[in-house]
Tab-separated table of C-alpha atoms and ligand atoms in Angstrom:
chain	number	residue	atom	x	y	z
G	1	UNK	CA	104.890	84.968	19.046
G	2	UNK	CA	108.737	84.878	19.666
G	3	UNK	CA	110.042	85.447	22.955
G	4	UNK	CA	113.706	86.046	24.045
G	5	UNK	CA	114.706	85.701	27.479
G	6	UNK	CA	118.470	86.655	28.701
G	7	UNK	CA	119.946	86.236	25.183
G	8	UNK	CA	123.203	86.272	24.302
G	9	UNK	CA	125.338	85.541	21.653
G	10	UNK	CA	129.410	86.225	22.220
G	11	UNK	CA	132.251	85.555	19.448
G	12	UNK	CA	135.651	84.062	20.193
G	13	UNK	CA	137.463	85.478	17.346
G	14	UNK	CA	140.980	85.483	16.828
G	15	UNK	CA	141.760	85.192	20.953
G	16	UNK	CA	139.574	87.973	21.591
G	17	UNK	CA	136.311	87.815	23.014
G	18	UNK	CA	133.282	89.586	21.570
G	19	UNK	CA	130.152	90.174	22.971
G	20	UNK	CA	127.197	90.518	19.658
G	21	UNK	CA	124.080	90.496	22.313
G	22	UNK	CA	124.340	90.883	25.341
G	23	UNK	CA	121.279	90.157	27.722
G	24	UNK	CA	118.487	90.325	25.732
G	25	UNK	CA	114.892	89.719	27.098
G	26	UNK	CA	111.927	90.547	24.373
G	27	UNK	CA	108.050	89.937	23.911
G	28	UNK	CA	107.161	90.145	19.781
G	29	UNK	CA	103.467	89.974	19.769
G	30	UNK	CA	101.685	88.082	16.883
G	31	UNK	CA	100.299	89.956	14.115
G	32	UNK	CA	102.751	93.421	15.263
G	33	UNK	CA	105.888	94.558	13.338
G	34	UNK	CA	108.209	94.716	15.145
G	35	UNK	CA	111.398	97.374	14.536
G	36	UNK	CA	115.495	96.871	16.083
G	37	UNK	CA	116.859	99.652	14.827
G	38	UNK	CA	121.287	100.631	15.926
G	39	UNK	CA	124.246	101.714	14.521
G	40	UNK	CA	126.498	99.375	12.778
G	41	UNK	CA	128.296	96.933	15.231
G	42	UNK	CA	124.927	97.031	17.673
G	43	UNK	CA	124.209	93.579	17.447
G	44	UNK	CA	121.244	93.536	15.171
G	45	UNK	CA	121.917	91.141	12.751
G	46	UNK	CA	123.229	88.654	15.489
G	47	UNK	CA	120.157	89.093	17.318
G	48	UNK	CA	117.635	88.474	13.981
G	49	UNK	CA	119.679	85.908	13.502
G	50	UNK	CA	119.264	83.961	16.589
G	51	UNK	CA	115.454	84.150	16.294
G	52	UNK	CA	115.704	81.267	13.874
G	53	UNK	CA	118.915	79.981	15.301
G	54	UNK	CA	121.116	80.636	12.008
G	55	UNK	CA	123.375	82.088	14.611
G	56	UNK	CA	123.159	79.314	18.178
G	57	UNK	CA	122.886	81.712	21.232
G	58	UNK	CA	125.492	81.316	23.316
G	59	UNK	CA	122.824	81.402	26.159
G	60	UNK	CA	119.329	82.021	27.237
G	61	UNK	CA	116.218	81.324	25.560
G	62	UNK	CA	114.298	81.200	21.614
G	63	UNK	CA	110.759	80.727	22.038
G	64	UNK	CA	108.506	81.137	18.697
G	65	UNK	CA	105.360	80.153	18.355
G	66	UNK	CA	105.584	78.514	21.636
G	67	UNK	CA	108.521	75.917	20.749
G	68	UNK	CA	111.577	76.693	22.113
G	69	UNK	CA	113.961	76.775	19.347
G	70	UNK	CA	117.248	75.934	21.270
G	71	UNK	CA	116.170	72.518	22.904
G	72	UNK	CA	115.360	71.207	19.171
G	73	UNK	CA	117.215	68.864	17.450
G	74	UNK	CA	118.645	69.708	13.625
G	75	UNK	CA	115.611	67.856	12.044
G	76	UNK	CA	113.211	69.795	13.705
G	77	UNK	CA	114.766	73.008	13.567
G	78	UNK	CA	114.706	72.832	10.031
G	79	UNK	CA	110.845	72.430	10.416
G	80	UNK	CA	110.248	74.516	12.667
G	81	UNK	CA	112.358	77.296	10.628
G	82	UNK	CA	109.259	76.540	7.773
G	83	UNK	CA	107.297	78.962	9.739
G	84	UNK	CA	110.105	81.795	10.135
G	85	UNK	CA	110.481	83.189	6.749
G	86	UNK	CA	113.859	85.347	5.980
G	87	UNK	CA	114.529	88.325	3.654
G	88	UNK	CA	117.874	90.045	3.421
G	89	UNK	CA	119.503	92.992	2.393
G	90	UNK	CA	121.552	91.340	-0.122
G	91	UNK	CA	118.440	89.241	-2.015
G	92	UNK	CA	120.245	85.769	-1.894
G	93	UNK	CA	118.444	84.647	-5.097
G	94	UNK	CA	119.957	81.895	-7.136
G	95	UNK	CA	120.985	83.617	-10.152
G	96	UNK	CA	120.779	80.517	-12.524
G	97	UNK	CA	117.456	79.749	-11.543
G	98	UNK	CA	113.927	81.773	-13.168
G	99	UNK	CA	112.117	84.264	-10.541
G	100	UNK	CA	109.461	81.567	-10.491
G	101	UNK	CA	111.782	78.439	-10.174
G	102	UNK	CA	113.091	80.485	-6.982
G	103	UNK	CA	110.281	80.745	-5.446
G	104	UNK	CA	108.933	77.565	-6.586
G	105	UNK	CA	112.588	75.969	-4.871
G	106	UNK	CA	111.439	76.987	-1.457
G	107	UNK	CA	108.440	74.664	-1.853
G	108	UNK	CA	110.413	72.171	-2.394
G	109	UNK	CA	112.622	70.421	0.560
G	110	UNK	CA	108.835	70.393	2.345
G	111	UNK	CA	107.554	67.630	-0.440
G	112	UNK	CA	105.312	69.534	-2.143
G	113	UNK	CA	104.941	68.054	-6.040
G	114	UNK	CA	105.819	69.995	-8.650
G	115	UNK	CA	102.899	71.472	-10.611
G	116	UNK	CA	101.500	72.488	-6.667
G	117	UNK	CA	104.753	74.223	-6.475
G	118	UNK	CA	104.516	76.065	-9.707
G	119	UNK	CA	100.900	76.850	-9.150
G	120	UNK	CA	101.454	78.255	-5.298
G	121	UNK	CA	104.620	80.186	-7.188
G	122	UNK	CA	102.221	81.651	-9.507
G	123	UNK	CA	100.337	82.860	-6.766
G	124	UNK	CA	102.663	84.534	-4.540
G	125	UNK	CA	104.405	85.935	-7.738
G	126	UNK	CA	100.740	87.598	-8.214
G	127	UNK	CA	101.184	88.747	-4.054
G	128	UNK	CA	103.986	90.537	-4.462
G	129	UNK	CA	103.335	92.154	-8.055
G	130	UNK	CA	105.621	90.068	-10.232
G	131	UNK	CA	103.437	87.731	-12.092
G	132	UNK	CA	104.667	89.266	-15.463
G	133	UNK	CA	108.223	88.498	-14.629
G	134	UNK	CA	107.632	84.854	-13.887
G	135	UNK	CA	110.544	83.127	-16.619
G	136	UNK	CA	112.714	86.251	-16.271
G	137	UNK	CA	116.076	86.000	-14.531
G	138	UNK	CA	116.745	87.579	-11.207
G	139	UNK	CA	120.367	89.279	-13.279
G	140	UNK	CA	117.038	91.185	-15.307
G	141	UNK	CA	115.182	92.937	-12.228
G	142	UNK	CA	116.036	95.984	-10.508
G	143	UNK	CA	116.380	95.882	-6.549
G	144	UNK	CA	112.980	96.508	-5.408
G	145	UNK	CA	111.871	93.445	-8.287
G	146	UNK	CA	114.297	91.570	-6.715
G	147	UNK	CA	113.639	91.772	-2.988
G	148	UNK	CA	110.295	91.237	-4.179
G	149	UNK	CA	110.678	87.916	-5.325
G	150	UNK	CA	113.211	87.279	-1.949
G	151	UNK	CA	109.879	87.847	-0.361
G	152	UNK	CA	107.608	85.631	-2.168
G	153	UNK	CA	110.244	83.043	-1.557
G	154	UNK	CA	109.999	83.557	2.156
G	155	UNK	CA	106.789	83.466	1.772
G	156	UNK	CA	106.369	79.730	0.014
G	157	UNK	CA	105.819	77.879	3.196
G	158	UNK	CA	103.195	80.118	4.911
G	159	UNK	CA	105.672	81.321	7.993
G	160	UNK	CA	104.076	82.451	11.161
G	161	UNK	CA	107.581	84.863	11.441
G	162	UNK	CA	109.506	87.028	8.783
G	163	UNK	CA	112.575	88.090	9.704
G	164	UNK	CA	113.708	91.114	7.899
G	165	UNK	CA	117.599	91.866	7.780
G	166	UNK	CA	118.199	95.784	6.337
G	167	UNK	CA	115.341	94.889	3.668
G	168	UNK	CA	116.089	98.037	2.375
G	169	UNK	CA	118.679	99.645	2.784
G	170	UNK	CA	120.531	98.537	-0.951
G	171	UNK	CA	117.163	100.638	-2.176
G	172	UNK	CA	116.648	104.028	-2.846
G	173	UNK	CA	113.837	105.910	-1.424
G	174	UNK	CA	110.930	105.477	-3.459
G	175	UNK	CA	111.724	101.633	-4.052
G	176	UNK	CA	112.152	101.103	-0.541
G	177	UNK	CA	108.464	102.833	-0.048
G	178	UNK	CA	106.707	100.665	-2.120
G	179	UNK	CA	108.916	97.374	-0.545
G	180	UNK	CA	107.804	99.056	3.055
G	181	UNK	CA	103.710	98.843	1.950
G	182	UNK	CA	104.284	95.607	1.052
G	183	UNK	CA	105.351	94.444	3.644
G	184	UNK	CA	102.766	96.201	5.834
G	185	UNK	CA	100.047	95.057	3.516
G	186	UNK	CA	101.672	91.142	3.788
G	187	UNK	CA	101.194	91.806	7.569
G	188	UNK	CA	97.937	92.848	7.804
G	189	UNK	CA	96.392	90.386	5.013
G	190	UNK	CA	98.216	87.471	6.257
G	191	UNK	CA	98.492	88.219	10.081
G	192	UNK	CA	102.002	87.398	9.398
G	193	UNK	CA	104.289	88.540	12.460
G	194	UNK	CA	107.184	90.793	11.010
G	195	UNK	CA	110.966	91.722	12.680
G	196	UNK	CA	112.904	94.215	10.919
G	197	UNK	CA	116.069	95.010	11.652
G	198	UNK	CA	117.357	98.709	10.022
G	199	UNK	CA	119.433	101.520	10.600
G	200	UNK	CA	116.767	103.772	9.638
G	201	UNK	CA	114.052	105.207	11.536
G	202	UNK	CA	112.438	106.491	8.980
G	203	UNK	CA	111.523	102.648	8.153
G	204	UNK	CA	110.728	102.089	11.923
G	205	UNK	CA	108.536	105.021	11.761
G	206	UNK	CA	107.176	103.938	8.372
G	207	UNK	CA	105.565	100.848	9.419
G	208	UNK	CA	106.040	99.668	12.828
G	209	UNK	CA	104.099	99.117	15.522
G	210	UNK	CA	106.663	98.559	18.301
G	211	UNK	CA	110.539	99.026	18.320
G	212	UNK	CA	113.615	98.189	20.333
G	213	UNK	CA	116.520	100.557	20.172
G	214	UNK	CA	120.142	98.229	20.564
G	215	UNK	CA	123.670	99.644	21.629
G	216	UNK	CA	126.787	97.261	22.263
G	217	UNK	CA	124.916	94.170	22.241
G	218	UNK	CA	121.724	95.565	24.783
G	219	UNK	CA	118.293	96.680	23.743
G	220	UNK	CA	118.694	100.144	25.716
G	221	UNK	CA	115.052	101.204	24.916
G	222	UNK	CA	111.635	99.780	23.600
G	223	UNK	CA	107.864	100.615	23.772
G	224	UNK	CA	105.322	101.075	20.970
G	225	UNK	CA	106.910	103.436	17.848
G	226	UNK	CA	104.455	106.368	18.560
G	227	UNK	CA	105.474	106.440	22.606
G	228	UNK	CA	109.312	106.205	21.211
G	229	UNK	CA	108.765	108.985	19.606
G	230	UNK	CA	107.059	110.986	22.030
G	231	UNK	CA	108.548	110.794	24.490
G	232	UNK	CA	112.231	109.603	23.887
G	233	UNK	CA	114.480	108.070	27.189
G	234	UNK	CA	117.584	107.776	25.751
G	235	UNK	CA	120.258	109.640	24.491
G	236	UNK	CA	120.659	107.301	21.361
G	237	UNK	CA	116.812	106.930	20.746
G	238	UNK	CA	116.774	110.806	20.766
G	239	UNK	CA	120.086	111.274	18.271
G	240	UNK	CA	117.604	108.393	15.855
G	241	UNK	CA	114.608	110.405	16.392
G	242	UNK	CA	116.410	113.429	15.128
G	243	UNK	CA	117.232	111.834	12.007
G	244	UNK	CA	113.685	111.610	10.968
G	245	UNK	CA	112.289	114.838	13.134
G	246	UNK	CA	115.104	117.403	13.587
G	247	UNK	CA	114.394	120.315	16.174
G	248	UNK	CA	117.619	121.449	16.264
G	249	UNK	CA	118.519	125.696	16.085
G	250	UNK	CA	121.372	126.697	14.217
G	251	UNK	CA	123.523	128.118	17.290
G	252	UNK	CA	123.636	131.370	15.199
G	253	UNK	CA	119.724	131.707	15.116
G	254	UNK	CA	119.730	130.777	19.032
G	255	UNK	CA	122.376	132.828	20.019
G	256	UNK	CA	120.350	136.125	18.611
G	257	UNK	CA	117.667	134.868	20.599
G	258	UNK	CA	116.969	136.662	23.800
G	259	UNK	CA	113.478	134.671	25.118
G	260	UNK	CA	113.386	131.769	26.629
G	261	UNK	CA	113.307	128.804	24.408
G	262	UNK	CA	111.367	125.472	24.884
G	263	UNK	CA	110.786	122.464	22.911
G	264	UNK	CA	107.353	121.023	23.083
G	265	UNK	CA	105.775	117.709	21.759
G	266	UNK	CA	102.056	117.277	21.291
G	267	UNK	CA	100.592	113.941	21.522
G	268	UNK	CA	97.689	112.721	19.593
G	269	UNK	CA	94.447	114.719	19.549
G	270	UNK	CA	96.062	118.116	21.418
G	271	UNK	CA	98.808	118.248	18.036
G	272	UNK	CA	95.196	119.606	16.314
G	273	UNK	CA	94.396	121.742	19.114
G	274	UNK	CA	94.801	125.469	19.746
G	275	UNK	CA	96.033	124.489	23.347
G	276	UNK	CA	99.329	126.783	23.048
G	277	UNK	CA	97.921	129.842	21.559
G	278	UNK	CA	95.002	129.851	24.430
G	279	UNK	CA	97.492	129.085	26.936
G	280	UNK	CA	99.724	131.985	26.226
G	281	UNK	CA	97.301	134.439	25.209
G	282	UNK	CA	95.502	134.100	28.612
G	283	UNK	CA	99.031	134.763	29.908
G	284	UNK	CA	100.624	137.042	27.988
G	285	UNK	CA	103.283	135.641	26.747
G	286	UNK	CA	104.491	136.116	22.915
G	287	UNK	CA	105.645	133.369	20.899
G	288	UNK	CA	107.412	133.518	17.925
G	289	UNK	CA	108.118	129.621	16.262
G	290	UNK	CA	111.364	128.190	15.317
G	291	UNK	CA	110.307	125.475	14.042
G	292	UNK	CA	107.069	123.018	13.780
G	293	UNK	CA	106.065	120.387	12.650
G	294	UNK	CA	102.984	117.950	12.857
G	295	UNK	CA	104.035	114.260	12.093
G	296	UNK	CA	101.833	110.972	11.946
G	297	UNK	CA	103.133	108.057	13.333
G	298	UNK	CA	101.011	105.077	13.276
G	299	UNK	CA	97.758	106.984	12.180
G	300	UNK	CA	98.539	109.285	15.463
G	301	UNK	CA	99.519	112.935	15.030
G	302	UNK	CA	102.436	114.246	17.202
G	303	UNK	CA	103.161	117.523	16.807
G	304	UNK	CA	107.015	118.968	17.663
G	305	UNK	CA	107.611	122.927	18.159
G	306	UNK	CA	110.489	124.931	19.068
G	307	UNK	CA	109.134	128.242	20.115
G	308	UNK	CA	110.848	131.231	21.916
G	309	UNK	CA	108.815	132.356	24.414
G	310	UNK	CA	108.866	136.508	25.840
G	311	UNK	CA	106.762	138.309	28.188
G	312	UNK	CA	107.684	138.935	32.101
G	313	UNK	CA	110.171	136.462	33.334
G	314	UNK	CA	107.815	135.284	35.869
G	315	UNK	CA	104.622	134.850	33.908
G	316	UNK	CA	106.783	133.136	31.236
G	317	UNK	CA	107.786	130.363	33.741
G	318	UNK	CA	104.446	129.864	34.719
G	319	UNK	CA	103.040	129.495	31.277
G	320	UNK	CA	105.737	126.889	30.702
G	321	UNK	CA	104.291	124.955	33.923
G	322	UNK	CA	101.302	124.887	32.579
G	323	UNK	CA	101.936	123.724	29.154
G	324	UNK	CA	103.740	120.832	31.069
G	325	UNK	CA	100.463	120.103	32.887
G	326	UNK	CA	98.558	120.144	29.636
G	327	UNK	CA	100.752	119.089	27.001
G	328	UNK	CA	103.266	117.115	29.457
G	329	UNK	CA	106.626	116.946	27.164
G	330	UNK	CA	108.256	120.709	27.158
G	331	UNK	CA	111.468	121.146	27.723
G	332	UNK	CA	113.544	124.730	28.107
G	333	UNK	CA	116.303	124.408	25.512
G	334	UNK	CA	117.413	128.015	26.511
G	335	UNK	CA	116.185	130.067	29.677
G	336	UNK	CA	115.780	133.947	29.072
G	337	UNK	CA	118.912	135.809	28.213
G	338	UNK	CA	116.913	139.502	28.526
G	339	UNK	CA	118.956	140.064	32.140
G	340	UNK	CA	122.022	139.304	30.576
G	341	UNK	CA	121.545	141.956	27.509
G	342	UNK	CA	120.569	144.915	30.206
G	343	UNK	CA	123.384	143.322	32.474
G	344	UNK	CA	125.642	143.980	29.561
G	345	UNK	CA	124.378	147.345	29.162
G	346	UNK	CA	124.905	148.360	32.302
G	347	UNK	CA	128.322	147.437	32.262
X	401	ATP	N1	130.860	85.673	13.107
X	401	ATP	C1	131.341	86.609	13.940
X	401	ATP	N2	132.540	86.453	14.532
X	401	ATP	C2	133.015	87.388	15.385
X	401	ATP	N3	132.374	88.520	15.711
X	401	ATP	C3	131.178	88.739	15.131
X	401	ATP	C4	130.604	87.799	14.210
X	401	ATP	N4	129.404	88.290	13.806
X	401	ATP	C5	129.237	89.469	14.427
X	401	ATP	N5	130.296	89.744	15.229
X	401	ATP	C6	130.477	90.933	16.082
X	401	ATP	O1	129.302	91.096	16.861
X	401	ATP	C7	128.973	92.471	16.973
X	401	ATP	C8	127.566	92.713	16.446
X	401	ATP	O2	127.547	92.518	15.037
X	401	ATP	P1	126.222	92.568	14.165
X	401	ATP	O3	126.581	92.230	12.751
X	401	ATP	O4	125.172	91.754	14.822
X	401	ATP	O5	125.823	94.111	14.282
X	401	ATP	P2	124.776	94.927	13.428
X	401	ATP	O6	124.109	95.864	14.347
X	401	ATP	O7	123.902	94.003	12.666
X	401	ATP	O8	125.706	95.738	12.439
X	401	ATP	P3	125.621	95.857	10.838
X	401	ATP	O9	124.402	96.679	10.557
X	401	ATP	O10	126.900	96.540	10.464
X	401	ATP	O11	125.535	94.442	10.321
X	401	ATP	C9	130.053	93.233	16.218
X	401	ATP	O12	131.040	93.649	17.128
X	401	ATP	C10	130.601	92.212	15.269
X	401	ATP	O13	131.943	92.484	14.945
């Protein structure tokens, strides 16, 4: 549904050059939400931004929908931006105006007359849960009322695309929950293709299907959210998985430990399984858990334990090969200090 190839967007501000994206090829499939999650600075908001050209890249290419967005001319770019709906962080509703006369507004610049626009207002006011609030000001909603109606809005015109910049993040938890299902039950119902930008993984883990991780203008990782999760390549997407799923030991707690200490992941079916316990009671290796937990990520389960593992150095290593075999993701956080204890008798 939108397609970037070699994107990127760089700034000439006050002498200086500076680069917002920086090479970016991506595939966002119709019907999938789609996650971009980065620190401040990453480039996010310049790349949302380019998918409906409110920001011109500075080169490479904006396909959506199959019409490439950069050879259009400003007439048809404002057409063709009828089918990419926008919410942002910020709301941008006209405070002057009713919740229905916004929405209603949005109707408006593509001719439609003015009872169909009340009527199809009516309608996506009833969509998003706000039908009661119709002649109320947006100055008389909380946040989650108001992004609401920001989303009815982009929804007037029946957009193939909604762009999503930091939806949430002005919302507090539960708020931005119920804004999240929304939006995941807008995407299913209407097929609608969604990109959400956030700093959050909890929101990428929340609701989307695939996700690209940006740094300094690149997208450094991407895959489907479940495989990101998994199975984590780099060092960034691992500091944002730990902000949702932290493994980490207090060094205290690890320093006491003498075993050797390894951080496994279950995928899918094996998170339910006794695969662990078999595999190191056939061995005869102890384990005493750090930590555990089973998460579920896109109706999947994936299971993360810290364990320290004790037995006979040797048989320990080899029940660590085969949980790789089996399980695949373990890593050795710590390798067995039990020498260095008698060493330190010995001295
Ligand atoms: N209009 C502009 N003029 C000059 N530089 C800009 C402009 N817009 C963005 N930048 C720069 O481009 C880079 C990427 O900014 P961008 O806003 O896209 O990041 P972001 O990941 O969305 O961060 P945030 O979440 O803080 O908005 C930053 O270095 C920023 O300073």
């Amino acid at each position: 549904m939108i397609s970037l190839e070699q994107l990127s967007k760089v700034y000439q501000s006050k002498g200086k050059t500076v680069i917002g994206v920086d090479d970016v090829s991506l595939d966002i499939k119709k019907g999938e939400i789609f996650g971009v999650v980065g620190y401040s600075g990453a480039g996010k908001s310049t790349l949302l931004r380019c998918m409906n050209i409110l920001e011109r890249p500075t080169e490479g290419k904006v396909m959506v929908d199959g019409i490439d967005l950069m050879t259009l001319n400003s007439r048809d770019l404002r057409k063709a931006r009828q089918s990419i709906g926008m919410i942002f962080q910020g709301f941008h509703l006209a405070m002057a105006k009713t919740v229905l006369e916004n929405v209603a507004f949005a109707l408006k610049a593509s001719g439609v007359n003015r009872q169909e626009r009340k009527r199809r207002a009516q309608e996506l006011l009833e969509l998003v849960g706000l039908s009661d609030k119709a002649d109320q000001y947006p100055a008389q909603l909380s946040g989650g009322q108001k992004q609401r109606v920001s989303i009815a809005r982009a929804l007037a015109n029946d957009p193939k695309v909604l762009l999503c910049d930091e939806a949430t993040s002005a919302l507090d938890p539960n708020t931005t929950q119920s804004i999240l299902n929304l939006l995941k039950r807008i995407n299913r119902e209407l097929g609608l293709t969604i990109v959400l930008i956030t700093h959050e993984m909890e929101v990428v883990k929340e609701i989307c299907d695939r996700c690209a991780v940006m740094e300094d203008g690149k997208i450094v990782e991407q895959g489907s959210t479940y495989e990101i999760f998994a199975a984590p390549e780099n060092e960034l997407t691992k500091r944002f998985i730990q902000t949702v799923i932290d493994f980490r030991i207090p060094d205290k707690i690890l320093s006491e430990r003498k075993g050797t200490i390894v951080h496994m992941t279950f995928k899918g079916d094996s998170a339910n399984e006794s695969i662990v316990s078999d595999l190191l009671q056939g061995y005869n290796v102890r384990a005493n858990i750090l930590h555990g937990k089973i998460d579920y990520i896109q109706d999947q389960a994936l299971g993360t334990f810290v364990m320290e593992l004790t037995g006979e150095q040797k048989v320990v290593h080899c029940a660590i090969q085969d949980l790789k075999e089996k399980l695949g993701e373990v890593e050795v956080l710590q390798d067995d200090r039990s020498a260095d204890q008698s060493l330190a008798r010995a001295e």
